[in-house]
PDB file of C-alpha atoms in Angstrom:
ATOM      1  CA  UNK A1093      88.765 168.997  86.578  1.00 42.00           C
ATOM      2  CA  UNK A1094      85.666 166.291  87.079  1.00 46.00           C
ATOM      3  CA  UNK A1095      84.163 165.270  84.417  1.00 45.00           C
ATOM      4  CA  UNK A1096      81.523 161.947  85.689  1.00 45.00           C
ATOM      5  CA  UNK A1097      79.408 162.679  89.119  1.00 50.00           C
ATOM      6  CA  UNK A1098      80.248 159.061  89.700  1.00 60.00           C
ATOM      7  CA  UNK A1099      82.465 156.144  89.180  1.00 64.00           C
ATOM      8  CA  UNK A1100      79.183 154.144  87.906  1.00 65.00           C
ATOM      9  CA  UNK A1101      78.751 157.617  85.485  1.00 58.00           C
ATOM     10  CA  UNK A1102      82.031 156.955  84.302  1.00 58.00           C
ATOM     11  CA  UNK A1103      81.422 153.126  83.203  1.00 66.00           C
ATOM     12  CA  UNK A1104      78.461 153.754  81.900  1.00 62.00           C
ATOM     13  CA  UNK A1105      79.927 156.490  79.582  1.00 57.00           C
ATOM     14  CA  UNK A1106      82.657 154.103  78.335  1.00 62.00           C
ATOM     15  CA  UNK A1107      80.029 151.477  77.699  1.00 65.00           C
ATOM     16  CA  UNK A1108      77.900 154.097  75.840  1.00 58.00           C
ATOM     17  CA  UNK A1109      81.429 155.502  74.190  1.00 55.00           C
ATOM     18  CA  UNK A1110      82.338 151.077  73.248  1.00 63.00           C
ATOM     19  CA  UNK A1111      79.021 150.629  71.614  1.00 62.00           C
ATOM     20  CA  UNK A1112      79.184 153.779  69.788  1.00 51.00           C
ATOM     21  CA  UNK A1113      82.579 153.171  68.247  1.00 56.00           C
ATOM     22  CA  UNK A1114      81.522 149.607  67.442  1.00 63.00           C
ATOM     23  CA  UNK A1115      78.591 150.736  65.475  1.00 55.00           C
ATOM     24  CA  UNK A1116      80.691 153.303  63.393  1.00 50.00           C
ATOM     25  CA  UNK A1117      83.498 151.173  62.697  1.00 57.00           C
ATOM     26  CA  UNK A1118      80.433 148.496  61.425  1.00 62.00           C
ATOM     27  CA  UNK A1119      78.474 151.322  59.547  1.00 48.00           C
ATOM     28  CA  UNK A1120      81.805 152.397  57.921  1.00 50.00           C
ATOM     29  CA  UNK A1121      82.625 148.623  56.809  1.00 58.00           C
ATOM     30  CA  UNK A1122      78.874 147.993  55.936  1.00 52.00           C
ATOM     31  CA  UNK A1123      78.539 150.737  53.665  1.00 49.00           C
ATOM     32  CA  UNK A1124      82.116 150.190  51.817  1.00 54.00           C
ATOM     33  CA  UNK A1125      81.387 146.672  51.332  1.00 57.00           C
ATOM     34  CA  UNK A1126      78.028 147.151  49.988  1.00 49.00           C
ATOM     35  CA  UNK A1127      77.120 150.363  48.743  1.00 50.00           C
ATOM     36  CA  UNK A1128      80.368 151.974  47.863  1.00 53.00           C
ATOM     37  CA  UNK A1129      78.117 153.563  45.458  1.00 50.00           C
ATOM     38  CA  UNK A1130      78.200 156.201  48.331  1.00 48.00           C
ATOM     39  CA  UNK A1131      81.605 157.344  47.078  1.00 49.00           C
ATOM     40  CA  UNK A1132      80.897 157.689  43.184  1.00 55.00           C
ATOM     41  CA  UNK A1133      78.232 160.772  42.275  1.00 54.00           C
ATOM     42  CA  UNK A1134      77.027 159.132  39.207  1.00 62.00           C
ATOM     43  CA  UNK A1135      75.848 156.336  41.055  1.00 66.00           C
ATOM     44  CA  UNK A1136      74.961 157.623  44.429  1.00 62.00           C
ATOM     45  CA  UNK A1137      72.512 159.799  42.060  1.00 65.00           C
ATOM     46  CA  UNK A1138      71.053 157.241  40.355  1.00 71.00           C
ATOM     47  CA  UNK A1139      70.616 155.000  44.124  1.00 69.00           C
ATOM     48  CA  UNK A1140      68.666 158.005  45.586  1.00 71.00           C
ATOM     49  CA  UNK A1141      66.403 157.557  41.989  1.00 74.00           C
ATOM     50  CA  UNK A1142      64.910 154.405  43.605  1.00 76.00           C
ATOM     51  CA  UNK A1143      63.668 156.247  46.352  1.00 76.00           C
ATOM     52  CA  UNK A1144      60.942 157.959  45.322  1.00 78.00           C
ATOM     53  CA  UNK A1145      59.247 161.024  46.785  1.00 79.00           C
ATOM     54  CA  UNK A1146      61.714 159.703  50.270  1.00 86.00           C
ATOM     55  CA  UNK A1147      64.601 160.687  47.712  1.00 86.00           C
ATOM     56  CA  UNK A1148      65.629 163.382  49.405  1.00 89.00           C
ATOM     57  CA  UNK A1149      64.837 162.237  52.800  1.00 90.00           C
ATOM     58  CA  UNK A1150      67.714 159.106  51.730  1.00 86.00           C
ATOM     59  CA  UNK A1151      70.357 162.341  51.155  1.00 88.00           C
ATOM     60  CA  UNK A1152      69.990 164.329  53.924  1.00 91.00           C
ATOM     61  CA  UNK A1153      70.562 161.362  55.969  1.00 89.00           C
ATOM     62  CA  UNK A1154      73.714 160.305  54.102  1.00 87.00           C
ATOM     63  CA  UNK A1155      74.920 163.763  54.479  1.00 89.00           C
ATOM     64  CA  UNK A1156      74.133 163.841  58.497  1.00 90.00           C
ATOM     65  CA  UNK A1157      76.670 160.707  58.436  1.00 88.00           C
ATOM     66  CA  UNK A1158      79.184 161.993  57.009  1.00 86.00           C
ATOM     67  CA  UNK A1159      79.442 164.870  59.340  1.00 87.00           C
ATOM     68  CA  UNK A1160      80.094 161.770  62.212  1.00 84.00           C
ATOM     69  CA  UNK A1161      81.472 158.854  60.258  1.00 78.00           C
ATOM     70  CA  UNK A1162      84.568 160.783  58.044  1.00 60.00           C
ATOM     71  CA  UNK A1163      85.273 158.861  55.297  1.00 52.00           C
ATOM     72  CA  UNK A1164      82.199 159.067  53.528  1.00 59.00           C
ATOM     73  CA  UNK A1165      82.720 163.129  51.361  1.00 65.00           C
ATOM     74  CA  UNK A1166      80.729 165.418  51.941  1.00 76.00           C
ATOM     75  CA  UNK A1167      81.265 167.586  49.249  1.00 79.00           C
ATOM     76  CA  UNK A1168      80.588 164.304  46.967  1.00 79.00           C
ATOM     77  CA  UNK A1169      77.061 164.200  48.735  1.00 84.00           C
ATOM     78  CA  UNK A1170      76.617 167.971  47.988  1.00 88.00           C
ATOM     79  CA  UNK A1171      77.203 167.612  44.152  1.00 84.00           C
ATOM     80  CA  UNK A1172      74.985 165.031  43.728  1.00 82.00           C
ATOM     81  CA  UNK A1173      72.196 166.927  45.960  1.00 88.00           C
ATOM     82  CA  UNK A1174      72.840 169.653  42.949  1.00 89.00           C
ATOM     83  CA  UNK A1175      72.353 166.924  40.414  1.00 83.00           C
ATOM     84  CA  UNK A1176      69.453 164.983  40.864  1.00 82.00           C
ATOM     85  CA  UNK A1177      67.512 167.956  42.576  1.00 87.00           C
ATOM     86  CA  UNK A1178      68.491 171.090  41.176  1.00 87.00           C
ATOM     87  CA  UNK A1179      70.038 174.131  42.852  1.00 89.00           C
ATOM     88  CA  UNK A1180      67.840 175.675  45.103  1.00 91.00           C
ATOM     89  CA  UNK A1181      65.976 172.077  46.655  1.00 91.00           C
ATOM     90  CA  UNK A1182      69.427 170.101  46.571  1.00 91.00           C
ATOM     91  CA  UNK A1183      71.139 172.911  48.433  1.00 93.00           C
ATOM     92  CA  UNK A1184      67.979 173.181  51.103  1.00 94.00           C
ATOM     93  CA  UNK A1185      68.316 168.779  51.639  1.00 93.00           C
ATOM     94  CA  UNK A1186      72.454 168.983  51.803  1.00 93.00           C
ATOM     95  CA  UNK A1187      72.361 171.817  54.463  1.00 93.00           C
ATOM     96  CA  UNK A1188      69.782 170.053  55.931  1.00 95.00           C
ATOM     97  CA  UNK A1189      72.048 166.939  56.612  1.00 93.00           C
ATOM     98  CA  UNK A1190      74.792 169.068  57.424  1.00 93.00           C
ATOM     99  CA  UNK A1191      72.559 170.626  60.901  1.00 93.00           C
ATOM    100  CA  UNK A1192      71.579 167.274  61.294  1.00 94.00           C
ATOM    101  CA  UNK A1193      75.327 165.289  61.313  1.00 93.00           C
ATOM    102  CA  UNK A1194      76.642 168.423  63.374  1.00 94.00           C
ATOM    103  CA  UNK A1195      74.093 168.836  65.700  1.00 95.00           C
ATOM    104  CA  UNK A1196      74.191 165.318  66.592  1.00 93.00           C
ATOM    105  CA  UNK A1197      78.205 165.060  66.545  1.00 92.00           C
ATOM    106  CA  UNK A1198      77.898 167.868  69.315  1.00 94.00           C
ATOM    107  CA  UNK A1199      75.517 166.284  71.249  1.00 94.00           C
ATOM    108  CA  UNK A1200      77.441 163.535  71.451  1.00 91.00           C
ATOM    109  CA  UNK A1201      80.346 164.858  72.598  1.00 91.00           C
ATOM    110  CA  UNK A1202      78.515 167.319  74.682  1.00 91.00           C
ATOM    111  CA  UNK A1203      76.585 164.283  76.642  1.00 90.00           C
ATOM    112  CA  UNK A1204      80.016 162.198  77.102  1.00 89.00           C
ATOM    113  CA  UNK A1205      82.367 164.455  77.109  1.00 87.00           C
ATOM    114  CA  UNK A1206      86.270 164.226  76.654  1.00 86.00           C
ATOM    115  CA  UNK A1207      86.970 160.581  76.341  1.00 87.00           C
ATOM    116  CA  UNK A1208      84.639 159.762  74.097  1.00 86.00           C
ATOM    117  CA  UNK A1209      85.827 162.764  71.698  1.00 87.00           C
ATOM    118  CA  UNK A1210      89.373 161.399  71.779  1.00 85.00           C
ATOM    119  CA  UNK A1211      88.661 158.078  71.343  1.00 84.00           C
ATOM    120  CA  UNK A1212      86.403 159.159  68.425  1.00 81.00           C
ATOM    121  CA  UNK A1213      89.268 161.350  66.848  1.00 81.00           C
ATOM    122  CA  UNK A1214      92.952 161.427  65.233  1.00 78.00           C
ATOM    123  CA  UNK A1215      94.918 162.098  68.004  1.00 78.00           C
ATOM    124  CA  UNK A1216      96.763 165.243  66.212  1.00 78.00           C
ATOM    125  CA  UNK A1217      93.612 166.611  65.806  1.00 78.00           C
ATOM    126  CA  UNK A1218      92.653 166.788  68.999  1.00 80.00           C
ATOM    127  CA  UNK A1219      96.047 168.039  70.154  1.00 80.00           C
ATOM    128  CA  UNK A1220      96.183 170.595  67.304  1.00 79.00           C
ATOM    129  CA  UNK A1221      92.189 171.687  68.110  1.00 81.00           C
ATOM    130  CA  UNK A1222      91.987 171.212  71.435  1.00 79.00           C
ATOM    131  CA  UNK A1223      90.192 174.165  72.988  1.00 83.00           C
ATOM    132  CA  UNK A1224      90.426 176.425  69.144  1.00 85.00           C
ATOM    133  CA  UNK A1225      86.220 177.297  69.559  1.00 86.00           C
ATOM    134  CA  UNK A1226      86.792 178.789  72.760  1.00 83.00           C
ATOM    135  CA  UNK A1227      89.992 180.582  72.182  1.00 85.00           C
ATOM    136  CA  UNK A1228      88.563 182.146  68.597  1.00 87.00           C
ATOM    137  CA  UNK A1229      85.043 182.269  69.774  1.00 87.00           C
ATOM    138  CA  UNK A1230      82.120 183.015  66.795  1.00 87.00           C
ATOM    139  CA  UNK A1231      84.336 184.921  64.133  1.00 88.00           C
ATOM    140  CA  UNK A1232      86.775 182.592  63.974  1.00 88.00           C
ATOM    141  CA  UNK A1233      84.858 179.339  63.947  1.00 89.00           C
ATOM    142  CA  UNK A1234      83.133 181.144  61.134  1.00 90.00           C
ATOM    143  CA  UNK A1235      86.110 181.568  59.648  1.00 88.00           C
ATOM    144  CA  UNK A1236      87.661 178.095  60.171  1.00 88.00           C
ATOM    145  CA  UNK A1237      84.259 176.213  59.077  1.00 88.00           C
ATOM    146  CA  UNK A1238      84.062 178.595  55.572  1.00 90.00           C
ATOM    147  CA  UNK A1239      87.318 176.811  54.157  1.00 86.00           C
ATOM    148  CA  UNK A1240      87.058 174.012  52.543  1.00 83.00           C
ATOM    149  CA  UNK A1241      89.364 171.550  53.360  1.00 79.00           C
ATOM    150  CA  UNK A1242      89.717 171.747  56.935  1.00 81.00           C
ATOM    151  CA  UNK A1243      88.602 169.180  59.979  1.00 80.00           C
ATOM    152  CA  UNK A1244      84.817 171.257  60.672  1.00 82.00           C
ATOM    153  CA  UNK A1245      83.516 167.476  60.852  1.00 83.00           C
ATOM    154  CA  UNK A1246      86.089 167.555  63.826  1.00 85.00           C
ATOM    155  CA  UNK A1247      85.529 170.365  65.303  1.00 88.00           C
ATOM    156  CA  UNK A1248      81.814 169.732  65.665  1.00 90.00           C
ATOM    157  CA  UNK A1249      82.980 167.279  68.280  1.00 90.00           C
ATOM    158  CA  UNK A1250      85.503 169.378  70.376  1.00 90.00           C
ATOM    159  CA  UNK A1251      82.712 172.259  69.948  1.00 91.00           C
ATOM    160  CA  UNK A1252      80.838 170.333  72.095  1.00 90.00           C
ATOM    161  CA  UNK A1253      83.278 169.937  74.695  1.00 89.00           C
ATOM    162  CA  UNK A1254      82.791 174.175  75.300  1.00 89.00           C
ATOM    163  CA  UNK A1255      80.101 175.932  76.882  1.00 88.00           C
ATOM    164  CA  UNK A1256      78.390 177.228  73.913  1.00 91.00           C
ATOM    165  CA  UNK A1257      74.739 176.752  73.157  1.00 92.00           C
ATOM    166  CA  UNK A1258      73.749 174.172  70.445  1.00 94.00           C
ATOM    167  CA  UNK A1259      71.510 176.886  68.351  1.00 92.00           C
ATOM    168  CA  UNK A1260      74.831 179.192  68.407  1.00 93.00           C
ATOM    169  CA  UNK A1261      77.048 176.225  67.187  1.00 94.00           C
ATOM    170  CA  UNK A1262      74.289 175.412  64.303  1.00 94.00           C
ATOM    171  CA  UNK A1263      74.388 179.129  63.205  1.00 93.00           C
ATOM    172  CA  UNK A1264      77.864 179.784  62.661  1.00 93.00           C
ATOM    173  CA  UNK A1265      77.755 175.713  60.545  1.00 92.00           C
ATOM    174  CA  UNK A1266      75.052 177.086  58.719  1.00 91.00           C
ATOM    175  CA  UNK A1267      76.155 180.642  57.540  1.00 91.00           C
ATOM    176  CA  UNK A1268      80.089 179.213  57.306  1.00 91.00           C
ATOM    177  CA  UNK A1269      79.443 176.064  54.921  1.00 89.00           C
ATOM    178  CA  UNK A1270      76.750 177.851  52.843  1.00 91.00           C
ATOM    179  CA  UNK A1271      78.846 179.348  50.815  1.00 91.00           C
ATOM    180  CA  UNK A1272      80.759 175.918  49.771  1.00 90.00           C
ATOM    181  CA  UNK A1273      77.936 173.893  49.648  1.00 91.00           C
ATOM    182  CA  UNK A1274      76.481 176.789  47.373  1.00 91.00           C
ATOM    183  CA  UNK A1275      79.493 176.231  45.014  1.00 92.00           C
ATOM    184  CA  UNK A1276      79.056 172.662  44.760  1.00 91.00           C
ATOM    185  CA  UNK A1277      75.496 171.961  44.634  1.00 92.00           C
ATOM    186  CA  UNK A1278      75.528 174.394  41.964  1.00 91.00           C
ATOM    187  CA  UNK A1279      78.138 172.452  39.935  1.00 89.00           C
ATOM    188  CA  UNK A1280      75.896 169.060  39.949  1.00 86.00           C
ATOM    189  CA  UNK A1281      73.262 171.480  38.730  1.00 86.00           C
ATOM    190  CA  UNK A1282      75.286 172.510  35.627  1.00 86.00           C
ATOM    191  CA  UNK A1283      76.580 168.682  35.464  1.00 79.00           C
ATOM    192  CA  UNK A1284      73.356 167.834  35.100  1.00 77.00           C
ATOM    193  CA  UNK A1285      71.948 170.692  32.499  1.00 78.00           C
ATOM    194  CA  UNK A1286      74.587 169.433  30.501  1.00 77.00           C
ATOM    195  CA  UNK A1287      76.559 172.552  30.799  1.00 81.00           C
ATOM    196  CA  UNK A1288      80.220 170.676  31.564  1.00 76.00           C
ATOM    197  CA  UNK A1289      82.626 172.977  31.290  1.00 81.00           C
ATOM    198  CA  UNK A1290      81.814 175.715  33.697  1.00 84.00           C
ATOM    199  CA  UNK A1291      80.780 172.874  36.589  1.00 82.00           C
ATOM    200  CA  UNK A1292      84.247 171.423  35.926  1.00 81.00           C
ATOM    201  CA  UNK A1293      86.087 174.740  36.308  1.00 83.00           C
ATOM    202  CA  UNK A1294      84.137 175.176  39.778  1.00 84.00           C
ATOM    203  CA  UNK A1295      84.536 172.095  40.803  1.00 81.00           C
ATOM    204  CA  UNK A1296      88.299 172.548  40.150  1.00 83.00           C
ATOM    205  CA  UNK A1297      88.497 175.868  42.297  1.00 84.00           C
ATOM    206  CA  UNK A1298      86.701 174.029  44.784  1.00 85.00           C
ATOM    207  CA  UNK A1299      89.065 171.344  44.862  1.00 83.00           C
ATOM    208  CA  UNK A1300      92.326 173.543  44.630  1.00 84.00           C
ATOM    209  CA  UNK A1301      90.999 175.558  47.619  1.00 83.00           C
ATOM    210  CA  UNK A1302      90.320 172.119  49.386  1.00 82.00           C
ATOM    211  CA  UNK A1303      93.789 170.642  49.177  1.00 80.00           C
ATOM    212  CA  UNK A1304      95.035 174.077  49.707  1.00 83.00           C
ATOM    213  CA  UNK A1305      93.285 174.441  53.138  1.00 82.00           C
ATOM    214  CA  UNK A1306      93.807 170.547  54.029  1.00 79.00           C
ATOM    215  CA  UNK A1307      97.740 171.391  53.610  1.00 80.00           C
ATOM    216  CA  UNK A1308      97.588 175.042  55.248  1.00 82.00           C
ATOM    217  CA  UNK A1309      95.340 173.786  58.237  1.00 80.00           C
ATOM    218  CA  UNK A1310      98.379 174.348  61.071  1.00 82.00           C
ATOM    219  CA  UNK A1311      98.570 177.747  59.683  1.00 85.00           C
ATOM    220  CA  UNK A1312      95.025 178.661  59.437  1.00 85.00           C
ATOM    221  CA  UNK A1313      94.878 177.126  62.941  1.00 82.00           C
ATOM    222  CA  UNK A1314      97.553 179.826  63.857  1.00 85.00           C
ATOM    223  CA  UNK A1315      96.556 182.866  61.949  1.00 85.00           C
ATOM    224  CA  UNK A1316      92.583 182.482  63.065  1.00 84.00           C
ATOM    225  CA  UNK A1317      94.330 182.155  66.532  1.00 77.00           C
ATOM    226  CA  UNK A1318      96.107 185.336  66.633  1.00 79.00           C
ATOM    227  CA  UNK A1319      93.462 187.963  65.627  1.00 75.00           C
ATOM    228  CA  UNK A1320      92.495 187.280  69.393  1.00 60.00           C
ATOM    229  CA  UNK A1321      88.705 188.054  68.943  1.00 57.00           C
TER     230      UNK A1321
END
């Protein structure tokens, strides 16, 4: 199967991928070097406060970035969103960022094709989930993204290699990710209100499910794939 229409198109794609990878690596390094508070919920909230009315925009951009740059933990940012903005606004801002990042990942994969995705994602992830979205369809992808701990950010890139339309993909993503993000944002709001115990219980449950999902990702993939949608 031909991916590029000509040799020059292939080299333009390779050059684009190389520049993007350099940008991603540089961004990741700068984040860890100069703004490590992104990985700490309390410090991140304090940092957001300095933006004033633009704080929601800053959080949306950070949440979008975590979809594309995997080292930034999305659940931590969702927790901060609830802590800083409350459960309703926090959920809106956090999910807006997730949708933006997911759309960017999907579009980049659609534009640059398989070579781009294979260079960006870990080989094991590509091997395990190659063709997964096409096989399971909308119900299967929904079940996959609703479970915390699975490589759903990687699935955003792999979905771009399918014939899916962006709007269909985004509907599945927002519905599937909504429960975990709502609960995480709510926990952040409870922490801000001083209700520490219920927040910690909720976060503990989410963390346990995430760890279980991560360690059982291959079994979950096989189970969803066997349902035959």
